[in-house]
Amino acid sequence: MSRRRPPRVASADLLSMLGRLTAQARQGVELQQARVELAEALQREMLPTTLPCLPGLRTAAQYSPARHGLDIGGDWYDGFRLPEGALAFCIGDVQGHDVDAAAFMGQVRICLRAVAAVVVDPGEVLSRANEVLLSMNRDLFATCSLLRFDPDTWELESARAGHVPAVWATVDGRYGIAEDNGGLPLNLVPGSAYAVTRRRLTQAGSIVLLTDGVVEGPRFPLEVGLERVLRVVREAAGTDPAELAAEVMKVADSTGHADDAAVLVLSHDAAGPAQATAPATAPATGPEPERGPERGPGPAPAPAAPAAPHDPA
């Protein structure tokens, strides 16, 4: 007995079915594109249009969205003046790459500003901000680095919450990756503590804060990216921060990054005579670092921000 064939679909019905499927697929693509554009718009509106600066301290930043899909919305940078006259700078990365990440990024940024307005110590700022974020019951977490610059003493204080270390170099040939002690990302564990590193900027130079999208990509290790940024900063220490930020961002292009990327640059002069003799705003963690033995490029062995110096090979 022969098997009966299913009835053949009429050409008109087939065309109608294909039309419906095409329309559904197009709606899905348009919805995804709309979410990408919304996340990017949210993020760009939340990023500051200007950064604070002072005579002897020049600042600049760059942001680059992800190249594909929904990988956008998590990275941010910020800079603002504090009530007592100091300046604060931060950079960070929120888990996730969508509208939720962009919205949480705004909450983290506002939270840090609010706490920093009433708390001086950067480590305590991160600790209290962590508790505030935990009270919001959000499932996302954020890494960040927070710096506080005192124009009276030319002292820089830094604290890090699970974030990529900063890269620094001075015009006298010292350089390093600031592998200072940090803590857990924000919004993970109650009661988290964050160590603070203090250093007076006695030599002119540049400090570069960045997100992992700059230095990490598919089959491109984080350590390799940091070394590339270190070479760029060594060659341009103390120069125009906008130009240096643009050169650092080129490293992201070479990594083939799929994530968004942000760079924040502080180019500073050396402390003047009055600043060099002014009392520190807080007890220093140790004596002013001395020039280390001659060695090749790479992270300084001692934790500092900037890290313990060494000469270029």
Coordinates of C-alpha atoms in Angstrom, one line a residue:
M1 CA 0.0 0.0 0.0
S2 CA 1.5 3.4 -1.0
R3 CA 2.0 6.1 1.6
R4 CA -0.2 9.1 1.2
R5 CA 1.6 12.4 0.7
P6 CA 0.6 15.3 2.9
P7 CA -1.4 17.9 1.0
R8 CA 0.8 20.4 -0.7
V9 CA 0.6 23.9 0.7
A10 CA -0.7 26.4 -1.8
S11 CA 1.8 29.0 -3.1
A12 CA -0.3 31.8 -1.6
D13 CA -0.3 30.1 1.9
L14 CA 3.4 29.5 1.7
L15 CA 4.2 33.1 0.8
S16 CA 1.9 34.2 3.7
M17 CA 3.7 32.0 6.1
L18 CA 7.1 33.2 5.0
G19 CA 5.9 36.7 5.3
R20 CA 4.8 36.2 8.9
L21 CA 8.1 34.5 9.8
T22 CA 10.1 37.3 8.2
A23 CA 8.1 39.9 10.1
Q24 CA 8.7 38.1 13.4
A25 CA 12.4 37.8 12.8
R26 CA 12.6 41.5 11.8
Q27 CA 10.8 42.4 15.0
G28 CA 13.3 40.4 17.1
V29 CA 16.2 42.1 15.4
E30 CA 14.6 45.5 15.8
L31 CA 13.9 44.8 19.5
Q32 CA 17.5 43.8 20.1
Q33 CA 18.8 46.8 18.2
A34 CA 16.5 49.1 20.2
R35 CA 17.9 47.7 23.5
V36 CA 21.4 48.3 22.3
E37 CA 20.6 51.9 21.3
L38 CA 18.8 52.4 24.6
A39 CA 21.7 51.1 26.7
E40 CA 24.2 53.2 24.8
A41 CA 22.1 56.3 25.1
L42 CA 21.6 55.7 28.9
Q43 CA 25.3 55.2 29.3
R44 CA 26.4 58.2 27.3
E45 CA 23.9 60.5 29.2
M46 CA 25.2 59.3 32.5
L47 CA 28.9 59.8 31.7
P48 CA 30.2 63.3 32.6
T49 CA 30.7 65.8 29.8
T50 CA 33.6 67.4 31.6
L51 CA 36.2 66.4 34.2
P52 CA 37.6 68.6 37.0
C53 CA 41.2 69.8 36.7
L54 CA 43.6 72.2 38.4
P55 CA 46.7 74.1 37.6
G56 CA 49.3 71.3 37.4
L57 CA 46.6 68.5 37.0
R58 CA 45.2 67.9 33.6
T59 CA 42.5 65.2 33.0
A60 CA 40.8 63.5 30.0
A61 CA 38.8 60.4 29.4
Q62 CA 37.5 58.3 26.5
Y63 CA 34.8 55.7 26.1
S64 CA 34.3 53.1 23.3
P65 CA 31.2 51.0 23.0
A66 CA 31.4 47.3 22.3
R67 CA 31.5 46.3 18.6
H68 CA 28.9 43.5 18.6
G69 CA 25.6 42.5 20.2
L70 CA 24.5 43.7 23.6
D71 CA 28.0 44.2 25.0
I72 CA 27.4 47.7 26.2
G73 CA 26.2 49.4 29.3
G74 CA 28.6 48.4 32.1
D75 CA 31.7 50.7 31.9
W76 CA 31.9 54.2 33.4
Y77 CA 34.2 56.9 34.6
D78 CA 33.7 60.0 36.7
G79 CA 35.4 63.0 38.2
F80 CA 34.0 65.5 40.7
R81 CA 35.0 68.1 43.2
L82 CA 34.6 67.4 46.9
P83 CA 33.4 69.8 49.5
E84 CA 36.7 70.3 51.2
G85 CA 38.4 71.2 47.9
A86 CA 39.9 67.8 46.9
L87 CA 39.1 66.1 43.6
A88 CA 37.7 62.5 43.3
F89 CA 38.1 60.3 40.2
C90 CA 36.7 56.8 39.6
I91 CA 36.3 54.3 36.9
G92 CA 34.4 51.0 36.9
D93 CA 32.7 48.1 35.2
V94 CA 29.3 46.7 36.0
Q95 CA 28.5 43.0 35.4
G96 CA 26.4 42.5 32.4
H97 CA 26.0 44.3 29.1
D98 CA 22.4 45.5 28.7
V99 CA 19.9 48.1 29.8
D100 CA 20.0 46.7 33.4
A101 CA 23.8 47.1 33.5
A102 CA 23.6 50.7 32.3
A103 CA 20.9 51.5 34.9
F104 CA 22.9 49.9 37.7
M105 CA 26.0 51.8 36.6
G106 CA 24.1 55.0 37.1
Q107 CA 23.2 53.9 40.6
V108 CA 26.8 53.0 41.5
R109 CA 28.1 56.3 40.2
I110 CA 25.5 58.4 42.1
C111 CA 26.1 56.3 45.2
L112 CA 29.9 57.0 45.1
R113 CA 29.4 60.7 44.7
A114 CA 27.0 60.9 47.6
V115 CA 29.2 58.9 50.0
A116 CA 32.4 60.7 48.9
A117 CA 30.7 64.1 49.7
V118 CA 30.6 63.2 53.4
V119 CA 33.4 60.6 53.8
V120 CA 37.1 61.5 53.2
D121 CA 38.9 58.1 53.2
P122 CA 38.5 56.4 49.7
G123 CA 38.4 52.9 51.3
E124 CA 35.6 53.9 53.7
V125 CA 33.8 55.4 50.7
L126 CA 33.8 52.1 48.9
S127 CA 32.8 50.2 52.1
R128 CA 29.8 52.4 52.8
A129 CA 28.8 52.5 49.1
N130 CA 28.9 48.7 49.2
E131 CA 26.4 48.6 52.0
V132 CA 24.1 51.0 50.3
L133 CA 24.1 49.0 47.1
L134 CA 23.5 45.8 49.0
S135 CA 20.4 47.4 50.4
M136 CA 18.9 47.8 46.9
N137 CA 18.7 44.1 46.4
R138 CA 20.2 44.1 42.9
D139 CA 21.7 40.9 41.5
L140 CA 24.5 42.7 39.7
F141 CA 28.0 43.6 41.0
A142 CA 30.5 46.3 40.0
T143 CA 34.3 46.7 40.1
C144 CA 35.8 50.1 40.5
S145 CA 38.8 52.2 41.4
L146 CA 38.5 55.4 43.4
L147 CA 41.1 58.1 43.7
R148 CA 41.2 61.2 45.9
F149 CA 43.6 64.0 45.0
D150 CA 44.5 66.7 47.6
P151 CA 45.7 69.9 45.8
D152 CA 47.1 71.3 49.1
T153 CA 49.5 68.4 49.7
W154 CA 49.7 67.0 46.1
E155 CA 48.8 63.6 47.7
L156 CA 46.9 60.9 45.9
E157 CA 44.9 58.3 47.8
S158 CA 43.5 55.3 46.1
A159 CA 41.3 52.3 46.8
R160 CA 40.2 49.4 44.5
A161 CA 37.2 47.1 44.5
G162 CA 38.2 44.1 42.4
H163 CA 39.1 46.4 39.5
V164 CA 41.9 46.4 36.9
P165 CA 45.0 48.1 38.3
A166 CA 46.1 51.5 37.2
V167 CA 49.2 52.1 35.1
W168 CA 51.6 55.0 35.8
A169 CA 54.8 56.6 34.6
T170 CA 56.9 59.6 35.5
V171 CA 59.0 61.9 33.3
D172 CA 62.2 60.8 35.1
G173 CA 61.8 57.3 33.7
R174 CA 60.0 55.4 36.4
Y175 CA 56.9 53.4 35.6
G176 CA 54.7 50.5 36.9
I177 CA 51.4 48.8 37.3
A178 CA 49.8 49.7 40.6
E179 CA 49.1 46.3 42.0
D180 CA 48.0 47.8 45.3
N181 CA 45.9 45.8 47.7
G182 CA 42.2 45.9 46.8
G183 CA 39.0 44.3 48.0
L184 CA 36.0 42.5 46.6
P185 CA 33.7 44.0 43.9
L186 CA 30.8 46.2 45.2
N187 CA 27.4 44.6 46.0
L188 CA 28.8 41.2 46.8
V189 CA 29.6 40.7 50.5
P190 CA 28.4 42.8 53.5
G191 CA 31.2 44.3 55.6
S192 CA 33.8 44.4 52.8
A193 CA 36.9 46.4 53.6
Y194 CA 39.1 48.3 51.1
A195 CA 42.8 49.1 51.8
V196 CA 44.0 52.6 50.9
T197 CA 47.3 53.4 49.3
R198 CA 48.7 57.0 49.6
R199 CA 51.5 58.6 47.6
R200 CA 52.7 62.2 47.2
L201 CA 53.3 63.1 43.5
T202 CA 56.8 64.4 43.7
Q203 CA 57.6 63.9 40.1
A204 CA 55.6 64.9 37.0
G205 CA 53.9 62.1 35.1
S206 CA 50.7 60.4 34.2
I207 CA 48.3 57.9 35.9
V208 CA 46.0 55.9 33.7
L209 CA 42.8 54.2 34.9
L210 CA 41.1 51.8 32.6
T211 CA 38.5 49.0 32.3
D212 CA 39.2 45.4 31.2
G213 CA 37.8 46.1 27.8
V214 CA 40.9 48.1 27.0
V215 CA 43.4 45.3 27.9
E216 CA 41.6 42.0 27.5
G217 CA 40.0 40.4 24.5
P218 CA 39.4 37.0 22.8
R219 CA 42.7 35.0 23.2
F220 CA 44.4 38.2 24.5
P221 CA 45.4 37.8 28.2
L222 CA 44.9 40.7 30.6
E223 CA 48.6 40.8 31.5
V224 CA 49.6 41.2 27.9
G225 CA 47.2 44.1 27.5
L226 CA 48.5 45.8 30.6
E227 CA 52.1 45.5 29.4
R228 CA 51.1 47.2 26.1
V229 CA 49.4 50.1 27.9
L230 CA 52.5 50.4 30.2
R231 CA 54.7 50.9 27.1
V232 CA 52.4 53.6 25.8
V233 CA 52.3 55.4 29.1
R234 CA 56.1 55.2 29.5
E235 CA 56.6 57.0 26.2
A236 CA 54.1 59.7 26.9
A237 CA 54.3 60.3 30.6
G238 CA 53.2 63.9 31.6
T239 CA 51.9 64.7 28.1
D240 CA 48.5 65.9 27.0
P241 CA 46.0 63.6 28.7
A242 CA 43.5 63.6 25.8
E243 CA 46.2 62.4 23.4
L244 CA 47.4 59.8 25.9
A245 CA 43.9 58.5 26.4
A246 CA 43.5 58.2 22.6
E247 CA 46.8 56.2 22.3
V248 CA 45.8 53.9 25.2
M249 CA 42.4 53.3 23.6
K250 CA 44.3 52.0 20.5
V251 CA 45.4 49.0 22.6
A252 CA 41.7 48.0 22.9
D253 CA 41.5 48.0 19.1
S254 CA 44.5 45.6 19.0
T255 CA 43.0 43.2 21.4
G256 CA 39.9 42.6 19.3
H257 CA 37.8 43.5 22.4
A258 CA 34.1 42.5 22.4
D259 CA 33.4 44.5 25.6
D260 CA 33.0 48.2 26.0
A261 CA 36.1 50.1 27.1
A262 CA 36.9 53.3 29.1
V263 CA 40.1 55.2 29.9
L264 CA 40.7 58.0 32.4
V265 CA 44.0 59.8 32.4
L266 CA 45.5 62.2 35.0
S267 CA 48.6 64.0 33.9
H268 CA 50.3 65.9 36.8
D269 CA 53.1 68.2 37.4
A270 CA 55.5 67.6 40.3
A271 CA 54.5 68.9 43.8
G272 CA 55.8 72.4 44.4
P273 CA 57.9 73.4 47.4
A274 CA 54.9 74.3 49.6
Q275 CA 53.1 71.0 48.6
A276 CA 56.2 68.9 49.1
T277 CA 56.6 70.1 52.7
A278 CA 52.9 70.2 53.6
P279 CA 51.7 67.6 56.2
A280 CA 49.9 64.7 54.7
T281 CA 46.1 64.6 55.1
A282 CA 46.4 61.1 56.5
P283 CA 49.2 58.9 57.9
A284 CA 51.3 57.6 55.0
T285 CA 51.6 53.9 54.5
G286 CA 55.4 54.2 54.3
P287 CA 58.3 56.5 53.3
E288 CA 58.5 58.1 49.9
P289 CA 59.5 55.3 47.5
E290 CA 63.0 55.3 46.3
R291 CA 64.2 54.4 42.8
G292 CA 64.5 50.6 42.6
P293 CA 67.2 48.5 40.9
E294 CA 67.3 48.6 37.2
R295 CA 64.9 46.1 35.7
G296 CA 62.7 45.5 32.7
P297 CA 59.1 46.6 32.3
G298 CA 56.4 44.9 34.3
P299 CA 54.5 45.3 37.6
A300 CA 56.5 46.7 40.5
P301 CA 57.1 44.1 43.2
A302 CA 55.8 46.1 46.1
P303 CA 52.1 47.2 46.4
A304 CA 51.7 50.9 45.9
A305 CA 49.6 53.3 44.0
P306 CA 51.6 54.1 42.0
A307 CA 53.6 50.9 42.6
A308 CA 57.2 50.8 43.8
P309 CA 59.2 52.5 41.0
H310 CA 61.8 51.0 38.8
D311 CA 64.0 52.2 35.9
P312 CA 63.4 51.3 32.3
A313 CA 65.7 48.7 30.9

